[in-house]
Amino acid sequence: MLGNTNRIKPENNEGGQKICPPSQSKDIILSVRGLSAEWRSHFFSKKKKILDDIYVDIPQGKLVAILGRIGVGKTSFVNCIIGYEPATEGKVLINKENFNRNSEKQNALIGYVPQVDALRGTLTVEEILNTSAGLKLVGKVPKDEIQSRLSNVVEQLSLSQEDLKKKAAVLSAGEKKKVSIAQELLSNPRILFLDEPTSGMDPLAEKELMQTLSRMAHDRGMTLVVITHSLSHIDEYDLLLFFGPKGRLCFSGTPTEAKTYFHVDDIEEIYSLIDNNAEEYSRDCRSKNGGLLE
């Protein structure tokens, strides 16, 4: 069905150097302006505040961590951005244009890797990628470009020929996550959201995946937004978004700026500070990000 894609190989130029295509666009930026959400629970008649008037800008080519305790709205924030869940107020802009989930052009800019890897265990990695390419690209992209994308994805995720022949059922947590990411990269998104991608990984696998994500952001110019509870490699992130109770965004900035702002030596200490002062921190964060000027 996909021509000569049954043998996916990394592409090399004549000098033997790996090909890693740069971003096609230099100015993609994700802007969230006044995003709020209130949903009625199945157990309570009153609506519950899920997200509270969030303002933040995320530039292209950054590795971003979404942090906070369980239940503070991290996943809801991402879901509202990509249109999986409805927002009550506010807007999401890409390059200053309102994001429309129903726009094929805009929708193609965004990819999403869920926490749970939905891979059919009886298929090999190669078969999974070929199938995904068929579903996502056939009829939309020329056959030669499909082969090129398959090869580039294999290269980006450092998948060997041995890896491609493995069945999904025998893959480790780190290997499964690589395959899930590879499937999303076939569509060539410029912004990729990942929900706890290092969950269940051993320290070495987590380190390797973080290195991969860092290369994707800094070498290829992709924007990667990662929901995570792991602080093991927190200094590798360019931007931290700290959420507090009731869906409040309490801080946005670099790891160094976070330590300075909260007067701490360890990022872990920030969680308890936000627990006790979420409203104050969110008001300050909103002011810094332009929310009080709009």
Short mmCIF file of C-alpha atoms in Angstrom, two decimals:
data_model
loop_
_atom_site.label_atom_id
_atom_site.label_comp_id
_atom_site.label_asym_id
_atom_site.label_seq_id
_atom_site.Cartn_x
_atom_site.Cartn_y
_atom_site.Cartn_z
CA MET A 1 0.00 0.00 0.00
CA LEU A 2 2.81 2.41 0.85
CA GLY A 3 5.22 1.42 -1.88
CA ASN A 4 8.72 0.67 -0.69
CA THR A 5 8.08 1.32 2.99
CA ASN A 6 8.43 -2.24 4.15
CA ARG A 7 12.11 -1.47 4.67
CA ILE A 8 12.26 1.74 6.67
CA LYS A 9 15.79 3.07 6.82
CA PRO A 10 17.30 6.28 8.16
CA GLU A 11 18.21 8.75 5.41
CA ASN A 12 21.80 9.91 4.98
CA ASN A 13 23.31 12.52 2.73
CA GLU A 14 26.31 11.81 0.50
CA GLY A 15 28.76 12.60 3.27
CA GLY A 16 27.15 10.06 5.56
CA GLN A 17 25.72 12.67 7.90
CA LYS A 18 22.27 12.13 9.37
CA ILE A 19 19.50 14.19 7.84
CA CYS A 20 17.41 16.03 10.42
CA PRO A 21 15.13 18.50 8.61
CA PRO A 22 14.71 21.83 10.39
CA SER A 23 11.35 23.33 11.22
CA GLN A 24 9.38 24.55 8.21
CA SER A 25 8.19 27.60 10.12
CA LYS A 26 10.22 29.99 12.24
CA ASP A 27 7.50 31.86 14.12
CA ILE A 28 4.97 29.42 15.50
CA ILE A 29 3.97 30.50 18.99
CA LEU A 30 1.17 29.22 21.17
CA SER A 31 -0.70 31.91 23.09
CA VAL A 32 -3.31 31.23 25.76
CA ARG A 33 -5.38 34.28 26.73
CA GLY A 34 -7.85 34.22 29.60
CA LEU A 35 -8.52 30.48 29.41
CA SER A 36 -11.10 29.35 31.97
CA ALA A 37 -13.21 26.23 32.39
CA GLU A 38 -16.09 25.33 34.68
CA TRP A 39 -17.69 21.91 34.51
CA ARG A 40 -20.60 20.41 36.38
CA SER A 41 -19.65 17.23 38.23
CA HIS A 42 -21.78 14.09 38.18
CA PHE A 43 -21.83 14.27 41.98
CA PHE A 44 -22.44 17.98 42.59
CA SER A 45 -25.06 20.31 41.16
CA LYS A 46 -22.81 23.37 41.26
CA LYS A 47 -20.16 23.94 38.60
CA LYS A 48 -16.55 23.40 39.61
CA LYS A 49 -13.73 25.73 38.53
CA ILE A 50 -11.23 23.66 36.54
CA LEU A 51 -9.09 26.41 34.99
CA ASP A 52 -8.92 29.98 36.24
CA ASP A 53 -8.19 32.81 33.78
CA ILE A 54 -4.88 31.54 32.40
CA TYR A 55 -2.53 33.71 30.36
CA VAL A 56 0.72 32.34 28.96
CA ASP A 57 2.81 32.45 25.77
CA ILE A 58 4.87 29.47 24.61
CA PRO A 59 7.51 30.24 21.93
CA GLN A 60 8.59 27.85 19.22
CA GLY A 61 11.46 25.44 19.79
CA LYS A 62 11.02 25.18 23.57
CA LEU A 63 10.80 22.16 25.85
CA VAL A 64 8.05 22.98 28.33
CA ALA A 65 7.07 21.21 31.56
CA ILE A 66 3.57 21.43 33.04
CA LEU A 67 3.92 20.82 36.78
CA GLY A 68 1.67 20.63 39.80
CA ARG A 69 -0.04 18.22 42.13
CA ILE A 70 -2.59 15.69 40.93
CA GLY A 71 -5.98 17.28 40.27
CA VAL A 72 -4.90 20.90 39.71
CA GLY A 73 -5.91 21.03 36.05
CA LYS A 74 -2.75 20.13 34.12
CA THR A 75 -4.43 17.65 31.78
CA SER A 76 -7.54 19.83 31.48
CA PHE A 77 -5.32 22.73 30.43
CA VAL A 78 -3.87 20.69 27.57
CA ASN A 79 -7.25 19.23 26.63
CA CYS A 80 -8.81 22.69 26.39
CA ILE A 81 -5.95 23.94 24.23
CA ILE A 82 -6.23 21.13 21.70
CA GLY A 83 -10.02 21.10 21.76
CA TYR A 84 -10.61 17.76 23.46
CA GLU A 85 -12.55 19.49 26.24
CA PRO A 86 -14.55 22.76 26.10
CA ALA A 87 -13.31 25.96 27.69
CA THR A 88 -15.82 28.32 29.30
CA GLU A 89 -13.92 31.48 28.40
CA GLY A 90 -10.74 32.63 26.71
CA LYS A 91 -8.96 31.80 23.50
CA VAL A 92 -6.01 29.87 22.11
CA LEU A 93 -3.94 31.42 19.34
CA ILE A 94 -1.25 30.03 17.06
CA ASN A 95 0.77 32.81 15.43
CA LYS A 96 -1.89 35.28 16.63
CA GLU A 97 -4.68 33.39 14.83
CA ASN A 98 -7.51 31.77 16.77
CA PHE A 99 -6.97 28.02 16.90
CA ASN A 100 -9.84 26.11 15.31
CA ARG A 101 -9.86 22.38 16.03
CA ASN A 102 -12.01 21.85 12.94
CA SER A 103 -9.48 23.53 10.65
CA GLU A 104 -7.45 20.82 8.92
CA LYS A 105 -4.56 23.21 8.37
CA GLN A 106 -4.36 24.31 12.00
CA ASN A 107 -5.13 20.88 13.40
CA ALA A 108 -2.13 19.49 11.51
CA LEU A 109 0.15 21.76 13.51
CA ILE A 110 -0.63 19.97 16.78
CA GLY A 111 0.15 16.42 17.92
CA TYR A 112 -0.76 14.63 21.14
CA VAL A 113 0.87 11.60 22.80
CA PRO A 114 -1.33 10.17 25.60
CA GLN A 115 0.04 8.62 28.78
CA VAL A 116 -1.14 5.13 27.83
CA ASP A 117 0.49 3.72 24.70
CA ALA A 118 -2.18 2.11 22.50
CA LEU A 119 -0.06 -0.30 20.45
CA ARG A 120 -1.28 -3.62 19.06
CA GLY A 121 1.01 -6.19 20.64
CA THR A 122 0.98 -8.61 17.69
CA LEU A 123 2.39 -6.04 15.25
CA THR A 124 6.04 -5.16 14.80
CA VAL A 125 7.21 -1.57 15.19
CA GLU A 126 7.69 -1.39 11.43
CA GLU A 127 4.14 -2.61 10.80
CA ILE A 128 2.74 -0.11 13.32
CA LEU A 129 4.52 2.80 11.64
CA ASN A 130 3.49 1.68 8.15
CA THR A 131 -0.12 1.33 9.28
CA SER A 132 -0.08 4.76 10.93
CA ALA A 133 1.42 6.31 7.81
CA GLY A 134 -1.33 4.72 5.73
CA LEU A 135 -4.08 6.07 7.97
CA LYS A 136 -2.62 9.54 8.38
CA LEU A 137 -0.95 10.28 5.07
CA VAL A 138 -2.20 8.20 2.13
CA GLY A 139 -4.26 10.39 -0.17
CA LYS A 140 -2.87 13.55 1.43
CA VAL A 141 0.88 13.21 0.87
CA PRO A 142 2.81 11.90 -2.16
CA LYS A 143 4.20 8.37 -1.78
CA ASP A 144 7.83 9.50 -1.93
CA GLU A 145 7.19 11.98 0.88
CA ILE A 146 5.56 9.23 2.96
CA GLN A 147 8.74 7.17 2.65
CA SER A 148 10.81 10.22 3.54
CA ARG A 149 8.72 10.92 6.64
CA LEU A 150 8.97 7.30 7.76
CA SER A 151 12.75 7.40 7.38
CA ASN A 152 13.05 10.73 9.19
CA VAL A 153 10.90 9.54 12.09
CA VAL A 154 13.04 6.42 12.48
CA GLU A 155 16.10 8.66 12.50
CA GLN A 156 14.71 11.13 15.02
CA LEU A 157 13.74 8.44 17.51
CA SER A 158 16.97 6.45 16.99
CA LEU A 159 15.08 3.29 16.05
CA SER A 160 17.40 0.58 14.73
CA GLN A 161 16.50 -2.12 12.21
CA GLU A 162 16.42 -4.51 15.16
CA ASP A 163 13.92 -2.24 16.94
CA LEU A 164 11.70 -2.14 13.86
CA LYS A 165 11.40 -5.93 13.83
CA LYS A 166 10.31 -6.19 17.47
CA LYS A 167 6.67 -6.88 18.28
CA ALA A 168 5.00 -4.24 20.41
CA ALA A 169 4.19 -6.82 23.10
CA VAL A 170 7.86 -7.21 24.03
CA LEU A 171 8.80 -3.52 24.04
CA SER A 172 9.92 -1.79 27.22
CA ALA A 173 8.10 1.31 28.51
CA GLY A 174 10.70 3.56 26.92
CA GLU A 175 10.52 1.76 23.58
CA LYS A 176 6.71 1.90 23.52
CA LYS A 177 6.79 5.64 24.18
CA LYS A 178 9.23 6.15 21.32
CA VAL A 179 6.87 4.32 18.95
CA SER A 180 3.89 6.39 20.16
CA ILE A 181 5.86 9.59 19.55
CA ALA A 182 6.97 8.32 16.14
CA GLN A 183 3.34 7.79 15.13
CA GLU A 184 2.52 11.42 15.94
CA LEU A 185 5.62 12.75 14.19
CA LEU A 186 4.47 11.23 10.90
CA SER A 187 1.97 14.09 10.61
CA ASN A 188 4.84 16.56 11.00
CA PRO A 189 3.31 18.61 13.85
CA ARG A 190 5.06 21.77 15.02
CA ILE A 191 3.64 21.59 18.57
CA LEU A 192 3.61 18.26 20.39
CA PHE A 193 1.85 17.64 23.71
CA LEU A 194 2.90 14.63 25.79
CA ASP A 195 1.08 13.34 28.87
CA GLU A 196 3.55 11.93 31.43
CA PRO A 197 5.82 10.35 28.78
CA THR A 198 8.38 9.07 31.30
CA SER A 199 5.84 7.36 33.57
CA GLY A 200 6.94 3.81 34.43
CA MET A 201 10.43 4.19 32.97
CA ASP A 202 13.69 3.27 34.65
CA PRO A 203 16.21 6.13 35.15
CA LEU A 204 18.25 5.29 32.03
CA ALA A 205 15.18 5.11 29.77
CA GLU A 206 13.92 8.40 31.20
CA LYS A 207 17.27 10.06 30.55
CA GLU A 208 17.37 8.79 26.97
CA LEU A 209 13.83 9.98 26.26
CA MET A 210 14.53 13.41 27.73
CA GLN A 211 17.60 13.70 25.49
CA THR A 212 15.42 12.81 22.50
CA LEU A 213 12.79 15.41 23.42
CA SER A 214 15.48 18.02 23.95
CA ARG A 215 16.93 17.36 20.47
CA MET A 216 13.49 17.60 18.90
CA ALA A 217 12.96 21.02 20.48
CA HIS A 218 16.40 22.55 20.17
CA ASP A 219 17.68 21.00 16.93
CA ARG A 220 14.43 20.80 14.96
CA GLY A 221 12.57 23.78 16.37
CA MET A 222 9.52 21.85 17.58
CA THR A 223 7.61 23.02 20.62
CA LEU A 224 7.12 20.19 23.11
CA VAL A 225 4.74 20.59 26.05
CA VAL A 226 5.12 17.83 28.64
CA ILE A 227 2.81 17.06 31.54
CA THR A 228 5.08 15.49 34.12
CA HIS A 229 5.49 14.60 37.79
CA SER A 230 9.17 13.78 37.38
CA LEU A 231 11.74 16.34 38.51
CA SER A 232 14.77 14.21 37.65
CA HIS A 233 15.68 16.25 34.56
CA ILE A 234 13.86 19.45 35.37
CA ASP A 235 16.82 21.68 34.45
CA GLU A 236 16.63 20.45 30.84
CA TYR A 237 13.31 22.24 30.36
CA ASP A 238 13.29 25.74 28.91
CA LEU A 239 10.00 26.73 30.50
CA LEU A 240 8.09 25.57 33.58
CA LEU A 241 4.36 26.08 34.02
CA PHE A 242 3.38 25.53 37.65
CA PHE A 243 -0.30 24.92 38.39
CA GLY A 244 -1.93 25.27 41.78
CA PRO A 245 -5.32 24.43 43.31
CA LYS A 246 -8.48 25.34 41.38
CA GLY A 247 -6.71 25.39 38.04
CA ARG A 248 -4.58 28.44 38.72
CA LEU A 249 -1.38 29.03 36.76
CA CYS A 250 1.01 30.19 39.49
CA PHE A 251 4.29 30.54 37.62
CA SER A 252 5.78 30.51 34.15
CA GLY A 253 9.51 30.81 33.58
CA THR A 254 12.82 28.97 33.44
CA PRO A 255 13.98 26.58 36.20
CA THR A 256 16.49 29.19 37.38
CA GLU A 257 13.82 31.89 37.44
CA ALA A 258 11.55 29.57 39.42
CA LYS A 259 14.16 29.04 42.13
CA THR A 260 14.81 32.78 42.32
CA TYR A 261 11.14 33.79 42.36
CA PHE A 262 10.16 31.30 45.08
CA HIS A 263 13.45 31.69 47.01
CA VAL A 264 14.18 27.96 47.03
CA ASP A 265 17.15 25.75 46.23
CA ASP A 266 15.06 22.78 45.10
CA ILE A 267 12.13 22.87 42.67
CA GLU A 268 10.31 20.35 44.88
CA GLU A 269 9.90 23.00 47.59
CA ILE A 270 7.69 25.05 45.28
CA TYR A 271 4.74 22.66 45.56
CA SER A 272 4.02 23.42 49.22
CA LEU A 273 4.49 27.16 48.70
CA ILE A 274 1.89 27.16 45.94
CA ASP A 275 -0.50 25.09 48.08
CA ASN A 276 -0.59 27.90 50.63
CA ASN A 277 -0.52 30.93 48.31
CA ALA A 278 -2.00 29.87 44.97
CA GLU A 279 -4.30 32.88 44.58
CA GLU A 280 -1.52 35.39 45.17
CA TYR A 281 0.94 33.61 42.88
CA SER A 282 -1.63 33.22 40.11
CA ARG A 283 -2.50 36.92 40.25
CA ASP A 284 1.18 37.82 39.98
CA CYS A 285 1.66 35.36 37.11
CA ARG A 286 -1.36 36.73 35.25
CA SER A 287 -0.01 40.25 35.62
CA LYS A 288 3.42 39.22 34.34
CA ASN A 289 1.89 37.49 31.30
CA GLY A 290 -0.27 40.46 30.33
CA GLY A 291 -3.55 39.25 31.76
CA LEU A 292 -4.31 42.42 33.71
CA LEU A 293 -3.78 44.57 30.61
CA GLU A 294 -6.43 42.89 28.47
#
